[in-house]
mmCIF file of C-alpha atoms and ligand atoms in Angstrom:
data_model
loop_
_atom_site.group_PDB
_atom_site.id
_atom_site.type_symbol
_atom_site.label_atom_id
_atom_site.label_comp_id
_atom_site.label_asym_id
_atom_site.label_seq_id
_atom_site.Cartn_x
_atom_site.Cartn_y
_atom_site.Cartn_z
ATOM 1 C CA UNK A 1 104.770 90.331 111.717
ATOM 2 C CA UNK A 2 102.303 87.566 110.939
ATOM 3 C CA UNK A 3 98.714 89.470 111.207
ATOM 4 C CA UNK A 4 95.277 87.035 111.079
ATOM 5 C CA UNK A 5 92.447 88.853 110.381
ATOM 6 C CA UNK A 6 88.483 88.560 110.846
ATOM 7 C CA UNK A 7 85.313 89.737 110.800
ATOM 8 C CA UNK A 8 81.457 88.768 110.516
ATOM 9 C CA UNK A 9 78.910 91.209 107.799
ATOM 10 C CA UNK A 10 79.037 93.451 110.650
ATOM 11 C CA UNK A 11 82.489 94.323 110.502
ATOM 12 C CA UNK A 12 83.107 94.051 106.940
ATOM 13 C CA UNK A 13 83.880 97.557 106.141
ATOM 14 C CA UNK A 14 86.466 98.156 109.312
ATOM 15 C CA UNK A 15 88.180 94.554 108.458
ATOM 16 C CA UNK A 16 88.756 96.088 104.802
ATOM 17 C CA UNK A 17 89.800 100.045 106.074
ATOM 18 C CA UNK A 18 92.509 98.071 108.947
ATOM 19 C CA UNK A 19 93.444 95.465 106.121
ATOM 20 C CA UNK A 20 94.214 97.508 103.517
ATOM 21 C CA UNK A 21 96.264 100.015 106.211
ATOM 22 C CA UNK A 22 98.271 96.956 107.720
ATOM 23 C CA UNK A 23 99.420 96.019 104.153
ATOM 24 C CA UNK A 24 100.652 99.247 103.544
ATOM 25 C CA UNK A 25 102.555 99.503 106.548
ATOM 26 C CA UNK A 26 104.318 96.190 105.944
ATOM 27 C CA UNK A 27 102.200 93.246 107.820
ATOM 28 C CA UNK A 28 101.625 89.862 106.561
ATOM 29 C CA UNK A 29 98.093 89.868 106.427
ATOM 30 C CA UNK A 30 95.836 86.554 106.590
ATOM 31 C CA UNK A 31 92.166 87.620 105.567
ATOM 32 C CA UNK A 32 89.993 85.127 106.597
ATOM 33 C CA UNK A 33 86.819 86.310 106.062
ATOM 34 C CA UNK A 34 84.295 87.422 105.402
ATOM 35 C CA UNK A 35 84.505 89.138 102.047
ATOM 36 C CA UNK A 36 81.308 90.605 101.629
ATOM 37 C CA UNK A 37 78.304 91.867 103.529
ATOM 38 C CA UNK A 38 76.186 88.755 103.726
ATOM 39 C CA UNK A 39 74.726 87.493 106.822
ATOM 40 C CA UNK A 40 77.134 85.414 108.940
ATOM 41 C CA UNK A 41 77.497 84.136 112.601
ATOM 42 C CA UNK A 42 80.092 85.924 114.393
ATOM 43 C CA UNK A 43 81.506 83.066 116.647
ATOM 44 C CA UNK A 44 82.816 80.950 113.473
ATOM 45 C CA UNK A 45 85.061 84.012 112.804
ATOM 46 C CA UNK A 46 86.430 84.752 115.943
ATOM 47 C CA UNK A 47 86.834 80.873 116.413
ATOM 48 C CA UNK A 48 88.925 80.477 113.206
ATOM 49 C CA UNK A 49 90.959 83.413 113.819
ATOM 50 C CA UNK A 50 91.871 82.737 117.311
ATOM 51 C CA UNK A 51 92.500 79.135 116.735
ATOM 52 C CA UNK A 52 94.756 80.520 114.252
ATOM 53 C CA UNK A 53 97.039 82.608 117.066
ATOM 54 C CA UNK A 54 96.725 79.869 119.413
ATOM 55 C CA UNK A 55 98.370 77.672 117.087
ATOM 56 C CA UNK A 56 101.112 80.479 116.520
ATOM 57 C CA UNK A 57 100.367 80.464 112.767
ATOM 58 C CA UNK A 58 100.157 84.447 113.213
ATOM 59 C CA UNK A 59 101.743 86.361 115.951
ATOM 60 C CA UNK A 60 98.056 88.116 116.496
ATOM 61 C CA UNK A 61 94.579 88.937 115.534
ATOM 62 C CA UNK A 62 92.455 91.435 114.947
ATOM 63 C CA UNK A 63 88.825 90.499 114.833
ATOM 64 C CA UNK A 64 85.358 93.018 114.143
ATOM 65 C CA UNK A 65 82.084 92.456 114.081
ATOM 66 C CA UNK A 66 79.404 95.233 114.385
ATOM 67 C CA UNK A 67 79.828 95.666 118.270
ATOM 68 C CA UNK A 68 83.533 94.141 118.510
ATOM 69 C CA UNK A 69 81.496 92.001 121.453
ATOM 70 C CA UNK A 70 80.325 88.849 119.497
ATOM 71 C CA UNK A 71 83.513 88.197 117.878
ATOM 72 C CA UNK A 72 85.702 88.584 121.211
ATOM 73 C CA UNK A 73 83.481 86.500 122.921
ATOM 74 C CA UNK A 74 83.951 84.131 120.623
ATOM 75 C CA UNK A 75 87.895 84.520 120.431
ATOM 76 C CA UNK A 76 88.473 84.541 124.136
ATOM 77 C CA UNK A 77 86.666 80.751 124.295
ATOM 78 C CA UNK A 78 89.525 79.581 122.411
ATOM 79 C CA UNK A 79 92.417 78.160 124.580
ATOM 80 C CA UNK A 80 95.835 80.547 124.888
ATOM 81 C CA UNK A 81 93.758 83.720 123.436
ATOM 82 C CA UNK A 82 93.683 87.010 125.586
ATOM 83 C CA UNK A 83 91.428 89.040 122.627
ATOM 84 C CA UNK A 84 90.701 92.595 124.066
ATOM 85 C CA UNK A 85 87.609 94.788 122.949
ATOM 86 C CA UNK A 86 88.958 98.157 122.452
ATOM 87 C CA UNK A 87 87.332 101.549 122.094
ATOM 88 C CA UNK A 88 90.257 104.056 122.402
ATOM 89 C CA UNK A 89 94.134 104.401 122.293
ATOM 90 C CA UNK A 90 94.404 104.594 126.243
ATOM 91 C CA UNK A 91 92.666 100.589 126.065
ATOM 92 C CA UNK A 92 94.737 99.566 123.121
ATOM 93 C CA UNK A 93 98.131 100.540 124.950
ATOM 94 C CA UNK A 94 97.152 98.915 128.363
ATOM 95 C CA UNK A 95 96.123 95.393 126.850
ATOM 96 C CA UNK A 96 99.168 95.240 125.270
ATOM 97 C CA UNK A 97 100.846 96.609 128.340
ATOM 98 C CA UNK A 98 98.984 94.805 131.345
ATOM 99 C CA UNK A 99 96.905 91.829 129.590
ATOM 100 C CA UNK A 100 99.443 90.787 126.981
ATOM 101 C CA UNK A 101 96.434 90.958 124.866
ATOM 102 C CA UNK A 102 97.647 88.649 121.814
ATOM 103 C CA UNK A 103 93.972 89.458 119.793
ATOM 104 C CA UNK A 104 92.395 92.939 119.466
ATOM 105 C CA UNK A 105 88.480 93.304 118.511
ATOM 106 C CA UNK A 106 86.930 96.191 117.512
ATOM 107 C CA UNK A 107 83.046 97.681 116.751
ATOM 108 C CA UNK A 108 82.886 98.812 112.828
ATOM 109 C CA UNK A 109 79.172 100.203 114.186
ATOM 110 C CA UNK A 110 80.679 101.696 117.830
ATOM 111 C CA UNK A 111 83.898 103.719 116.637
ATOM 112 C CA UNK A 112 85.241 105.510 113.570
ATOM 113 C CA UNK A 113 87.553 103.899 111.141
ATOM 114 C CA UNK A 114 90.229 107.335 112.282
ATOM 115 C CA UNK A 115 90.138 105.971 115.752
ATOM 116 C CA UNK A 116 89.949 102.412 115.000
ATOM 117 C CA UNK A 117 93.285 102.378 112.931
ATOM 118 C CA UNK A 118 94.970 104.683 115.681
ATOM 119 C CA UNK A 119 93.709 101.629 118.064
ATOM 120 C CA UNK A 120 95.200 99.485 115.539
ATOM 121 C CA UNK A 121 99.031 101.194 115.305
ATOM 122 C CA UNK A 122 99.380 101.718 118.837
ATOM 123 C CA UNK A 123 98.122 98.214 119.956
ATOM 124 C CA UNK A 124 100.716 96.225 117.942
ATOM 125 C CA UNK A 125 103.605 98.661 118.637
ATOM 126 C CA UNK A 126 103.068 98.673 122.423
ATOM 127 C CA UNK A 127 104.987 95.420 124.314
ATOM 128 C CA UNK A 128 103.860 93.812 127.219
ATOM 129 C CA UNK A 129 105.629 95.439 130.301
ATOM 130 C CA UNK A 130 106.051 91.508 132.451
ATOM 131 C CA UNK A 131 106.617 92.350 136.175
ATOM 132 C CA UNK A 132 103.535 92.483 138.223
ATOM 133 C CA UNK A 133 101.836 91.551 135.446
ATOM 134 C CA UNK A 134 103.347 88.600 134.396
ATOM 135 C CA UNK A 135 102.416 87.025 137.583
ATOM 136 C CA UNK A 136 98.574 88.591 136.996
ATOM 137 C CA UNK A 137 98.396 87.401 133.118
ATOM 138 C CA UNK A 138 99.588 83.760 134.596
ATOM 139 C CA UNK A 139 96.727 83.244 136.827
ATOM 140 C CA UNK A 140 94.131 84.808 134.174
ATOM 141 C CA UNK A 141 95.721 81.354 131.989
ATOM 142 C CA UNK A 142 95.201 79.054 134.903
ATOM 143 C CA UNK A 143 91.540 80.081 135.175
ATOM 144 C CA UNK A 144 91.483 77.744 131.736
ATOM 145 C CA UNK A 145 93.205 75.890 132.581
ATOM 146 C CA UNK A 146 91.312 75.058 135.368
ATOM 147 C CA UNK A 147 88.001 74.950 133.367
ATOM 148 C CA UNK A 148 88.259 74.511 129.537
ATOM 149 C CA UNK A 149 89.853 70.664 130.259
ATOM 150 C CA UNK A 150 86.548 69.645 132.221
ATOM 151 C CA UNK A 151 84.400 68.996 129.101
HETATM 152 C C1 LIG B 201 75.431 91.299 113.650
HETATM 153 O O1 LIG B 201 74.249 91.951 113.349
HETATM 154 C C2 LIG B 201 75.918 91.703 115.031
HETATM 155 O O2 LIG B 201 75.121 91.097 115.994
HETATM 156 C C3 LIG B 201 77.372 91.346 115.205
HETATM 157 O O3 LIG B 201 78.140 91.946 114.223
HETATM 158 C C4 LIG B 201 78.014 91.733 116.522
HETATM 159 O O4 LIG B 201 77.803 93.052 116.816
HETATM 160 C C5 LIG B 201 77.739 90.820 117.645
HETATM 161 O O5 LIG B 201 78.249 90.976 118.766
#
């Protein structure tokens, strides 16, 4: 599995602890950026790295930035991207589950890097369960649709 990730100066630390564990566990990993701790704006991250997933040239994302807030802001402007914020286990299984969340974001200043790789193996080994939600995940799309072409 195909695995872009990001992150602004606030997030540097987590992107390199879930990096470094994805790798060893197997995942094609596309690090793009940042690489160091110098002051950056968030929403050129979480732009690059969704447009990334939107243009299916990784299956998902993982995006960080001090709060996980910026960064999936950012993301979810992006056309096609569902990127959930995620604090715990219990919200990593149910985006995946419900949402069909195809970008996760987490806070490298909110949780611990324990937790936040626990977030990180159950969110891309839980599948998206369709049925009632399906129909849901649809009309969250439309929304977009609906707006995004106005401009
Ligand atoms: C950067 O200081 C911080 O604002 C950013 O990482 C993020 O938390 C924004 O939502």
């Amino acid at each position: 599995m195909k695995i872009v990730l990001a992150c602004d100066h606030g997030g540097f630390e987590l992107k390199e602890a879930v990096k470094e564990h994805l790798i060893k566990n197997g995942y094609d990993v596309n690090d793009i950026g940042v690489y160091n701790t110098n002051s950056v704006d968030y929403p050129d991250y979480g732009k690059n790295a969704a447009e990334i997933v939107a243009k299916n040239e990784a299956d998902k994302g993982i995006v960080i930035c001090g709060t996980g807030i910026g960064i999936s802001l950012a993301a979810n402007k992006v056309k096609g991207i569902r990127c959930a914020l995620c604090t715990n286990e219990y919200m990593a299984k149910m985006s995946r589950m419900h949402n069909d969340a195809n970008m996760l974001a987490m806070g490298n200043r909110v949780i611990g890097h324990g937790v936040a790789l626990d977030i990180v193996d159950v969110w891309l080994s839980t599948a998206f369960e369709g049925g009632r939600h399906e129909v849901r995940v649809k009309k969250l799309m439309e929304i977009e649709k609906n707006y995004k072409e106005e401009e």
